[in-house]
Amino acid sequence: SSCPNSNLQSLRVWKSVQPMGQCSGSSASTDGEIGINEVLIDVKVSAAMPGGEENTWQVRLERGATVADIKRHICELYDMPVQMQVLRRMPDGEPLGDEERLGQESRSTMYLSVRNPIQDLVSALTGGNVPNGGPALDANPFAALTDQMSSAMAEMNAIQESLAEADYSLKFVMPAQKSREKEKRCSMKVAATAMVNDVLDMVKLELNVESKRLALEFAGQALPAHAQIHICGLSDGDTVMVVPVA
């Protein structure tokens, strides 16, 4: 899966999952020996978005890299569009500018939150602030927001077009429910925009268990029936459990 266009902003909820793709010049990393010219960054992911949870991603790159470099590597490794990333040195600190550089320390911690163009517009409309522009100069913020709204809607349309072309290769496993039964398995490609309910129907048909009341579960969490697959924190090659509904 390639890194999304850096000009797009996504409403996807990211979880700490195996990277979907690793591009040259960046790497996801675990604790280990850090090279003399490298820095290992622990990226604390905010749980601010609905359905999100706190996680830590790790990115390894050269010392003296810019914040823009970090964002690009996060995009390459974890499929989070650059334009939706907000990085801070402290949870309640000021957002870092793209041109700011890392120090020479071998390990660093940053805090990542997700920005949403629609939330920006709602805030601007209710508080009189222009996104990224501070307080509106006019008492009526609507005129100042016209271009911003057009831009945001264009981005949202581009996101949907991008997602329409994306898919995931997933494995589905249904454990044996009785001693005489055997575990059932299947694999299929699933569109990023497919609804969890529709995917479940396809899996039940493939496993020949259409009459059973089942649900999909990933990493110990039930997938919301009416959510699109791309917001469920899945990556290519992930295994999704097919479990009975109590």
mmCIF file of C-alpha atoms in Angstrom:
data_model
loop_
_atom_site.group_PDB
_atom_site.id
_atom_site.type_symbol
_atom_site.label_atom_id
_atom_site.label_comp_id
_atom_site.label_asym_id
_atom_site.label_seq_id
_atom_site.Cartn_x
_atom_site.Cartn_y
_atom_site.Cartn_z
ATOM 1 C CA SER A 1 0.000 0.000 0.000
ATOM 2 C CA SER A 2 1.594 3.292 -1.017
ATOM 3 C CA CYS A 3 1.702 6.477 0.986
ATOM 4 C CA PRO A 4 -1.462 8.588 0.420
ATOM 5 C CA ASN A 5 -1.165 11.903 -1.372
ATOM 6 C CA SER A 6 0.308 14.391 1.114
ATOM 7 C CA ASN A 7 -2.340 16.961 0.174
ATOM 8 C CA LEU A 8 -5.164 14.712 1.335
ATOM 9 C CA GLN A 9 -6.633 14.582 4.800
ATOM 10 C CA SER A 10 -8.288 11.369 5.943
ATOM 11 C CA LEU A 11 -10.951 10.630 8.531
ATOM 12 C CA ARG A 12 -9.478 7.194 9.146
ATOM 13 C CA VAL A 13 -8.830 6.078 12.735
ATOM 14 C CA TRP A 14 -5.298 4.715 12.956
ATOM 15 C CA LYS A 15 -4.276 2.021 15.359
ATOM 16 C CA SER A 16 -0.822 0.678 16.108
ATOM 17 C CA VAL A 17 -0.600 -1.973 13.444
ATOM 18 C CA GLN A 18 2.156 -3.457 11.315
ATOM 19 C CA PRO A 19 3.154 -0.877 8.678
ATOM 20 C CA MET A 20 1.340 -1.343 5.381
ATOM 21 C CA GLY A 21 4.327 -0.352 3.284
ATOM 22 C CA GLN A 22 7.911 0.706 3.856
ATOM 23 C CA CYS A 23 9.403 3.170 1.401
ATOM 24 C CA SER A 24 13.099 3.807 0.990
ATOM 25 C CA GLY A 25 14.729 6.143 3.487
ATOM 26 C CA SER A 26 12.418 5.341 6.387
ATOM 27 C CA SER A 27 11.850 2.451 8.715
ATOM 28 C CA ALA A 28 9.569 1.383 11.490
ATOM 29 C CA SER A 29 11.654 0.239 14.401
ATOM 30 C CA THR A 30 11.603 -1.468 17.722
ATOM 31 C CA ASP A 31 14.002 -0.903 20.605
ATOM 32 C CA GLY A 32 17.522 -1.916 19.686
ATOM 33 C CA GLU A 33 20.912 -0.513 18.782
ATOM 34 C CA ILE A 34 20.652 3.036 17.444
ATOM 35 C CA GLY A 35 23.173 4.048 14.786
ATOM 36 C CA ILE A 36 25.629 6.839 15.469
ATOM 37 C CA ASN A 37 23.833 9.171 13.047
ATOM 38 C CA GLU A 38 20.321 7.967 13.805
ATOM 39 C CA VAL A 39 17.526 9.011 16.112
ATOM 40 C CA LEU A 40 14.721 6.732 17.261
ATOM 41 C CA ILE A 41 11.464 8.641 17.701
ATOM 42 C CA ASP A 42 8.638 7.332 19.861
ATOM 43 C CA VAL A 43 5.476 8.826 18.348
ATOM 44 C CA LYS A 44 2.645 8.884 20.892
ATOM 45 C CA VAL A 45 -0.615 8.676 18.937
ATOM 46 C CA SER A 46 -3.568 10.570 20.382
ATOM 47 C CA ALA A 47 -6.844 8.783 21.128
ATOM 48 C CA ALA A 48 -8.820 11.970 20.522
ATOM 49 C CA MET A 49 -10.779 10.696 17.527
ATOM 50 C CA PRO A 50 -13.889 8.541 18.073
ATOM 51 C CA GLY A 51 -12.951 4.879 18.311
ATOM 52 C CA GLY A 52 -9.276 5.711 18.679
ATOM 53 C CA GLU A 53 -6.909 4.447 21.320
ATOM 54 C CA GLU A 54 -3.508 5.570 22.547
ATOM 55 C CA ASN A 55 -0.617 3.858 20.798
ATOM 56 C CA THR A 56 3.089 4.361 20.242
ATOM 57 C CA TRP A 57 4.660 4.175 16.798
ATOM 58 C CA GLN A 58 8.409 4.188 16.283
ATOM 59 C CA VAL A 59 10.280 5.859 13.441
ATOM 60 C CA ARG A 60 14.028 5.726 12.856
ATOM 61 C CA LEU A 61 15.728 8.413 10.745
ATOM 62 C CA GLU A 62 18.847 10.557 10.550
ATOM 63 C CA ARG A 63 19.661 13.091 13.243
ATOM 64 C CA GLY A 64 18.913 16.666 12.291
ATOM 65 C CA ALA A 65 15.878 15.628 10.220
ATOM 66 C CA THR A 66 13.056 18.140 9.921
ATOM 67 C CA VAL A 67 9.513 17.776 11.219
ATOM 68 C CA ALA A 68 8.438 17.512 7.566
ATOM 69 C CA ASP A 69 10.760 14.482 7.211
ATOM 70 C CA ILE A 70 9.146 12.851 10.247
ATOM 71 C CA LYS A 71 5.655 13.410 8.875
ATOM 72 C CA ARG A 72 6.643 11.959 5.510
ATOM 73 C CA HIS A 73 8.088 8.835 7.145
ATOM 74 C CA ILE A 74 4.984 8.394 9.291
ATOM 75 C CA CYS A 75 2.931 8.645 6.097
ATOM 76 C CA GLU A 76 5.107 6.041 4.354
ATOM 77 C CA LEU A 77 5.090 3.605 7.270
ATOM 78 C CA TYR A 78 1.601 4.012 8.688
ATOM 79 C CA ASP A 79 -0.439 5.441 5.794
ATOM 80 C CA MET A 80 -1.389 8.636 7.629
ATOM 81 C CA PRO A 81 -1.562 11.590 5.193
ATOM 82 C CA VAL A 82 0.995 14.304 5.958
ATOM 83 C CA GLN A 83 -1.540 17.136 5.982
ATOM 84 C CA MET A 84 -3.578 15.598 8.798
ATOM 85 C CA GLN A 85 -0.590 15.181 11.136
ATOM 86 C CA VAL A 86 0.003 17.578 14.028
ATOM 87 C CA LEU A 87 3.236 16.930 15.934
ATOM 88 C CA ARG A 88 4.137 18.362 19.343
ATOM 89 C CA ARG A 89 7.018 17.827 21.770
ATOM 90 C CA MET A 90 4.573 17.810 24.696
ATOM 91 C CA PRO A 91 0.923 16.660 24.725
ATOM 92 C CA ASP A 92 -0.319 20.232 25.289
ATOM 93 C CA GLY A 93 2.553 21.998 23.523
ATOM 94 C CA GLU A 94 2.492 24.182 20.438
ATOM 95 C CA PRO A 95 2.354 22.395 17.066
ATOM 96 C CA LEU A 96 5.796 22.045 15.484
ATOM 97 C CA GLY A 97 6.511 23.774 12.182
ATOM 98 C CA ASP A 98 7.577 21.629 9.234
ATOM 99 C CA GLU A 99 10.987 23.310 9.026
ATOM 100 C CA GLU A 100 11.912 22.733 12.676
ATOM 101 C CA ARG A 101 14.729 20.226 13.117
ATOM 102 C CA LEU A 102 15.436 17.449 15.570
ATOM 103 C CA GLY A 103 18.293 17.850 17.979
ATOM 104 C CA GLN A 104 21.272 15.522 18.183
ATOM 105 C CA GLU A 105 19.794 13.212 20.807
ATOM 106 C CA SER A 106 19.691 9.498 19.968
ATOM 107 C CA ARG A 107 16.092 9.087 21.110
ATOM 108 C CA SER A 108 13.150 11.473 21.117
ATOM 109 C CA THR A 109 9.444 11.475 21.937
ATOM 110 C CA MET A 110 6.764 13.337 20.001
ATOM 111 C CA TYR A 111 2.999 13.517 20.310
ATOM 112 C CA LEU A 112 0.836 13.053 17.242
ATOM 113 C CA SER A 113 -2.758 14.191 16.914
ATOM 114 C CA VAL A 114 -5.104 14.108 13.944
ATOM 115 C CA ARG A 115 -6.587 17.189 12.317
ATOM 116 C CA ASN A 116 -9.822 17.031 10.394
ATOM 117 C CA PRO A 117 -10.765 19.683 7.797
ATOM 118 C CA ILE A 118 -14.448 19.459 8.679
ATOM 119 C CA GLN A 119 -13.692 20.030 12.372
ATOM 120 C CA ASP A 120 -11.600 23.055 11.379
ATOM 121 C CA LEU A 121 -14.542 24.522 9.500
ATOM 122 C CA VAL A 122 -17.012 23.857 12.301
ATOM 123 C CA SER A 123 -14.655 25.547 14.766
ATOM 124 C CA ALA A 124 -14.273 28.495 12.455
ATOM 125 C CA LEU A 125 -17.999 28.866 11.920
ATOM 126 C CA THR A 126 -18.824 28.684 15.604
ATOM 127 C CA GLY A 127 -15.868 30.639 16.948
ATOM 128 C CA GLY A 128 -15.105 33.145 14.209
ATOM 129 C CA ASN A 129 -11.677 31.670 13.460
ATOM 130 C CA VAL A 130 -10.335 31.038 9.991
ATOM 131 C CA PRO A 131 -8.529 27.646 9.835
ATOM 132 C CA ASN A 132 -4.774 28.224 10.131
ATOM 133 C CA GLY A 133 -5.413 31.957 10.017
ATOM 134 C CA GLY A 134 -6.401 33.053 13.524
ATOM 135 C CA PRO A 135 -9.428 35.242 14.309
ATOM 136 C CA ALA A 136 -11.536 36.364 11.385
ATOM 137 C CA LEU A 137 -11.104 40.042 10.629
ATOM 138 C CA ASP A 138 -14.800 40.519 9.870
ATOM 139 C CA ALA A 139 -17.614 40.007 12.326
ATOM 140 C CA ASN A 140 -19.174 37.570 9.857
ATOM 141 C CA PRO A 141 -16.682 34.714 9.241
ATOM 142 C CA PHE A 142 -18.639 33.123 6.366
ATOM 143 C CA ALA A 143 -17.127 35.248 3.602
ATOM 144 C CA ALA A 144 -13.600 34.547 4.805
ATOM 145 C CA LEU A 145 -14.358 30.812 4.930
ATOM 146 C CA THR A 146 -15.699 30.398 1.396
ATOM 147 C CA ASP A 147 -12.349 29.407 -0.092
ATOM 148 C CA GLN A 148 -11.536 27.229 2.906
ATOM 149 C CA MET A 149 -14.800 25.331 2.574
ATOM 150 C CA SER A 150 -14.297 24.785 -1.152
ATOM 151 C CA SER A 151 -10.780 23.526 -0.525
ATOM 152 C CA ALA A 152 -11.890 21.204 2.270
ATOM 153 C CA MET A 153 -14.699 19.714 0.181
ATOM 154 C CA ALA A 154 -12.299 19.170 -2.718
ATOM 155 C CA GLU A 155 -9.948 17.355 -0.355
ATOM 156 C CA MET A 156 -12.758 15.202 0.996
ATOM 157 C CA ASN A 157 -13.795 14.262 -2.544
ATOM 158 C CA ALA A 158 -10.191 13.404 -3.384
ATOM 159 C CA ILE A 159 -9.982 11.213 -0.289
ATOM 160 C CA GLN A 160 -13.060 9.261 -1.354
ATOM 161 C CA GLU A 161 -11.658 8.825 -4.864
ATOM 162 C CA SER A 162 -8.361 7.584 -3.438
ATOM 163 C CA LEU A 163 -10.085 5.171 -1.073
ATOM 164 C CA ALA A 164 -12.289 3.860 -3.879
ATOM 165 C CA GLU A 165 -9.147 2.530 -5.568
ATOM 166 C CA ALA A 166 -7.651 0.983 -2.406
ATOM 167 C CA ASP A 167 -8.165 -2.515 -1.057
ATOM 168 C CA TYR A 168 -6.815 -4.849 1.611
ATOM 169 C CA SER A 169 -5.796 -8.503 1.330
ATOM 170 C CA LEU A 170 -7.205 -9.995 4.534
ATOM 171 C CA LYS A 171 -7.348 -13.441 6.116
ATOM 172 C CA PHE A 172 -10.463 -14.542 7.981
ATOM 173 C CA VAL A 173 -10.449 -17.279 10.614
ATOM 174 C CA MET A 174 -13.479 -18.853 12.283
ATOM 175 C CA PRO A 175 -12.374 -21.030 15.245
ATOM 176 C CA ALA A 176 -14.066 -24.369 15.783
ATOM 177 C CA GLN A 177 -17.139 -23.962 17.980
ATOM 178 C CA LYS A 178 -17.539 -27.650 18.866
ATOM 179 C CA SER A 179 -15.123 -30.522 19.360
ATOM 180 C CA ARG A 180 -16.105 -32.192 16.090
ATOM 181 C CA GLU A 181 -15.900 -29.022 14.034
ATOM 182 C CA LYS A 182 -12.828 -27.796 12.211
ATOM 183 C CA GLU A 183 -11.481 -24.291 12.042
ATOM 184 C CA LYS A 184 -12.600 -22.473 8.904
ATOM 185 C CA ARG A 185 -10.384 -20.090 6.948
ATOM 186 C CA CYS A 186 -10.559 -17.942 3.839
ATOM 187 C CA SER A 187 -8.700 -15.048 2.243
ATOM 188 C CA MET A 188 -10.056 -12.235 0.107
ATOM 189 C CA LYS A 189 -9.408 -8.734 -1.130
ATOM 190 C CA VAL A 190 -11.677 -6.175 0.509
ATOM 191 C CA ALA A 191 -12.329 -2.647 -0.734
ATOM 192 C CA ALA A 192 -11.241 0.086 1.684
ATOM 193 C CA THR A 193 -14.705 1.650 1.470
ATOM 194 C CA ALA A 194 -16.585 -1.616 2.050
ATOM 195 C CA MET A 195 -18.880 -1.714 5.087
ATOM 196 C CA VAL A 196 -17.984 -4.217 7.803
ATOM 197 C CA ASN A 197 -21.486 -5.724 7.544
ATOM 198 C CA ASP A 198 -21.043 -6.358 3.818
ATOM 199 C CA VAL A 199 -17.618 -7.910 4.354
ATOM 200 C CA LEU A 200 -19.088 -10.196 7.006
ATOM 201 C CA ASP A 201 -21.773 -11.341 4.553
ATOM 202 C CA MET A 202 -19.098 -12.183 1.967
ATOM 203 C CA VAL A 203 -17.056 -14.092 4.547
ATOM 204 C CA LYS A 204 -20.087 -16.068 5.761
ATOM 205 C CA LEU A 205 -20.863 -17.025 2.172
ATOM 206 C CA GLU A 206 -17.261 -18.066 1.547
ATOM 207 C CA LEU A 207 -17.164 -20.173 4.743
ATOM 208 C CA ASN A 208 -20.634 -21.592 4.086
ATOM 209 C CA VAL A 209 -22.010 -20.391 7.436
ATOM 210 C CA GLU A 210 -24.708 -17.995 6.226
ATOM 211 C CA SER A 211 -27.199 -19.098 8.880
ATOM 212 C CA LYS A 212 -24.955 -18.345 11.869
ATOM 213 C CA ARG A 213 -25.006 -15.088 13.858
ATOM 214 C CA LEU A 214 -21.429 -13.882 13.599
ATOM 215 C CA ALA A 215 -19.297 -10.765 13.913
ATOM 216 C CA LEU A 216 -15.814 -9.682 12.845
ATOM 217 C CA GLU A 217 -13.121 -9.019 15.421
ATOM 218 C CA PHE A 218 -9.597 -7.621 15.103
ATOM 219 C CA ALA A 219 -6.969 -7.300 17.832
ATOM 220 C CA GLY A 220 -9.554 -8.292 20.420
ATOM 221 C CA GLN A 221 -12.009 -5.573 19.388
ATOM 222 C CA ALA A 222 -15.283 -6.060 17.521
ATOM 223 C CA LEU A 223 -15.404 -4.171 14.229
ATOM 224 C CA PRO A 224 -18.384 -1.746 14.096
ATOM 225 C CA ALA A 225 -20.979 -3.214 11.745
ATOM 226 C CA HIS A 226 -21.707 0.067 9.971
ATOM 227 C CA ALA A 227 -18.111 1.315 9.709
ATOM 228 C CA GLN A 228 -16.032 1.319 6.559
ATOM 229 C CA ILE A 229 -13.078 -1.048 6.564
ATOM 230 C CA HIS A 230 -10.487 1.716 6.169
ATOM 231 C CA ILE A 231 -11.214 3.195 9.619
ATOM 232 C CA CYS A 232 -10.733 -0.120 11.447
ATOM 233 C CA GLY A 233 -6.926 -0.037 11.724
ATOM 234 C CA LEU A 234 -6.345 -2.940 9.331
ATOM 235 C CA SER A 235 -3.308 -3.577 7.127
ATOM 236 C CA ASP A 236 -2.588 -5.869 4.205
ATOM 237 C CA GLY A 237 -2.152 -9.445 5.411
ATOM 238 C CA ASP A 238 -3.941 -8.947 8.741
ATOM 239 C CA THR A 239 -6.021 -11.765 10.187
ATOM 240 C CA VAL A 240 -9.600 -10.997 11.207
ATOM 241 C CA MET A 241 -11.457 -13.361 13.515
ATOM 242 C CA VAL A 242 -14.999 -14.496 12.750
ATOM 243 C CA VAL A 243 -16.693 -14.985 16.098
ATOM 244 C CA PRO A 244 -20.206 -15.933 17.258
ATOM 245 C CA VAL A 245 -22.549 -13.238 18.525
ATOM 246 C CA ALA A 246 -23.736 -13.909 22.059
#
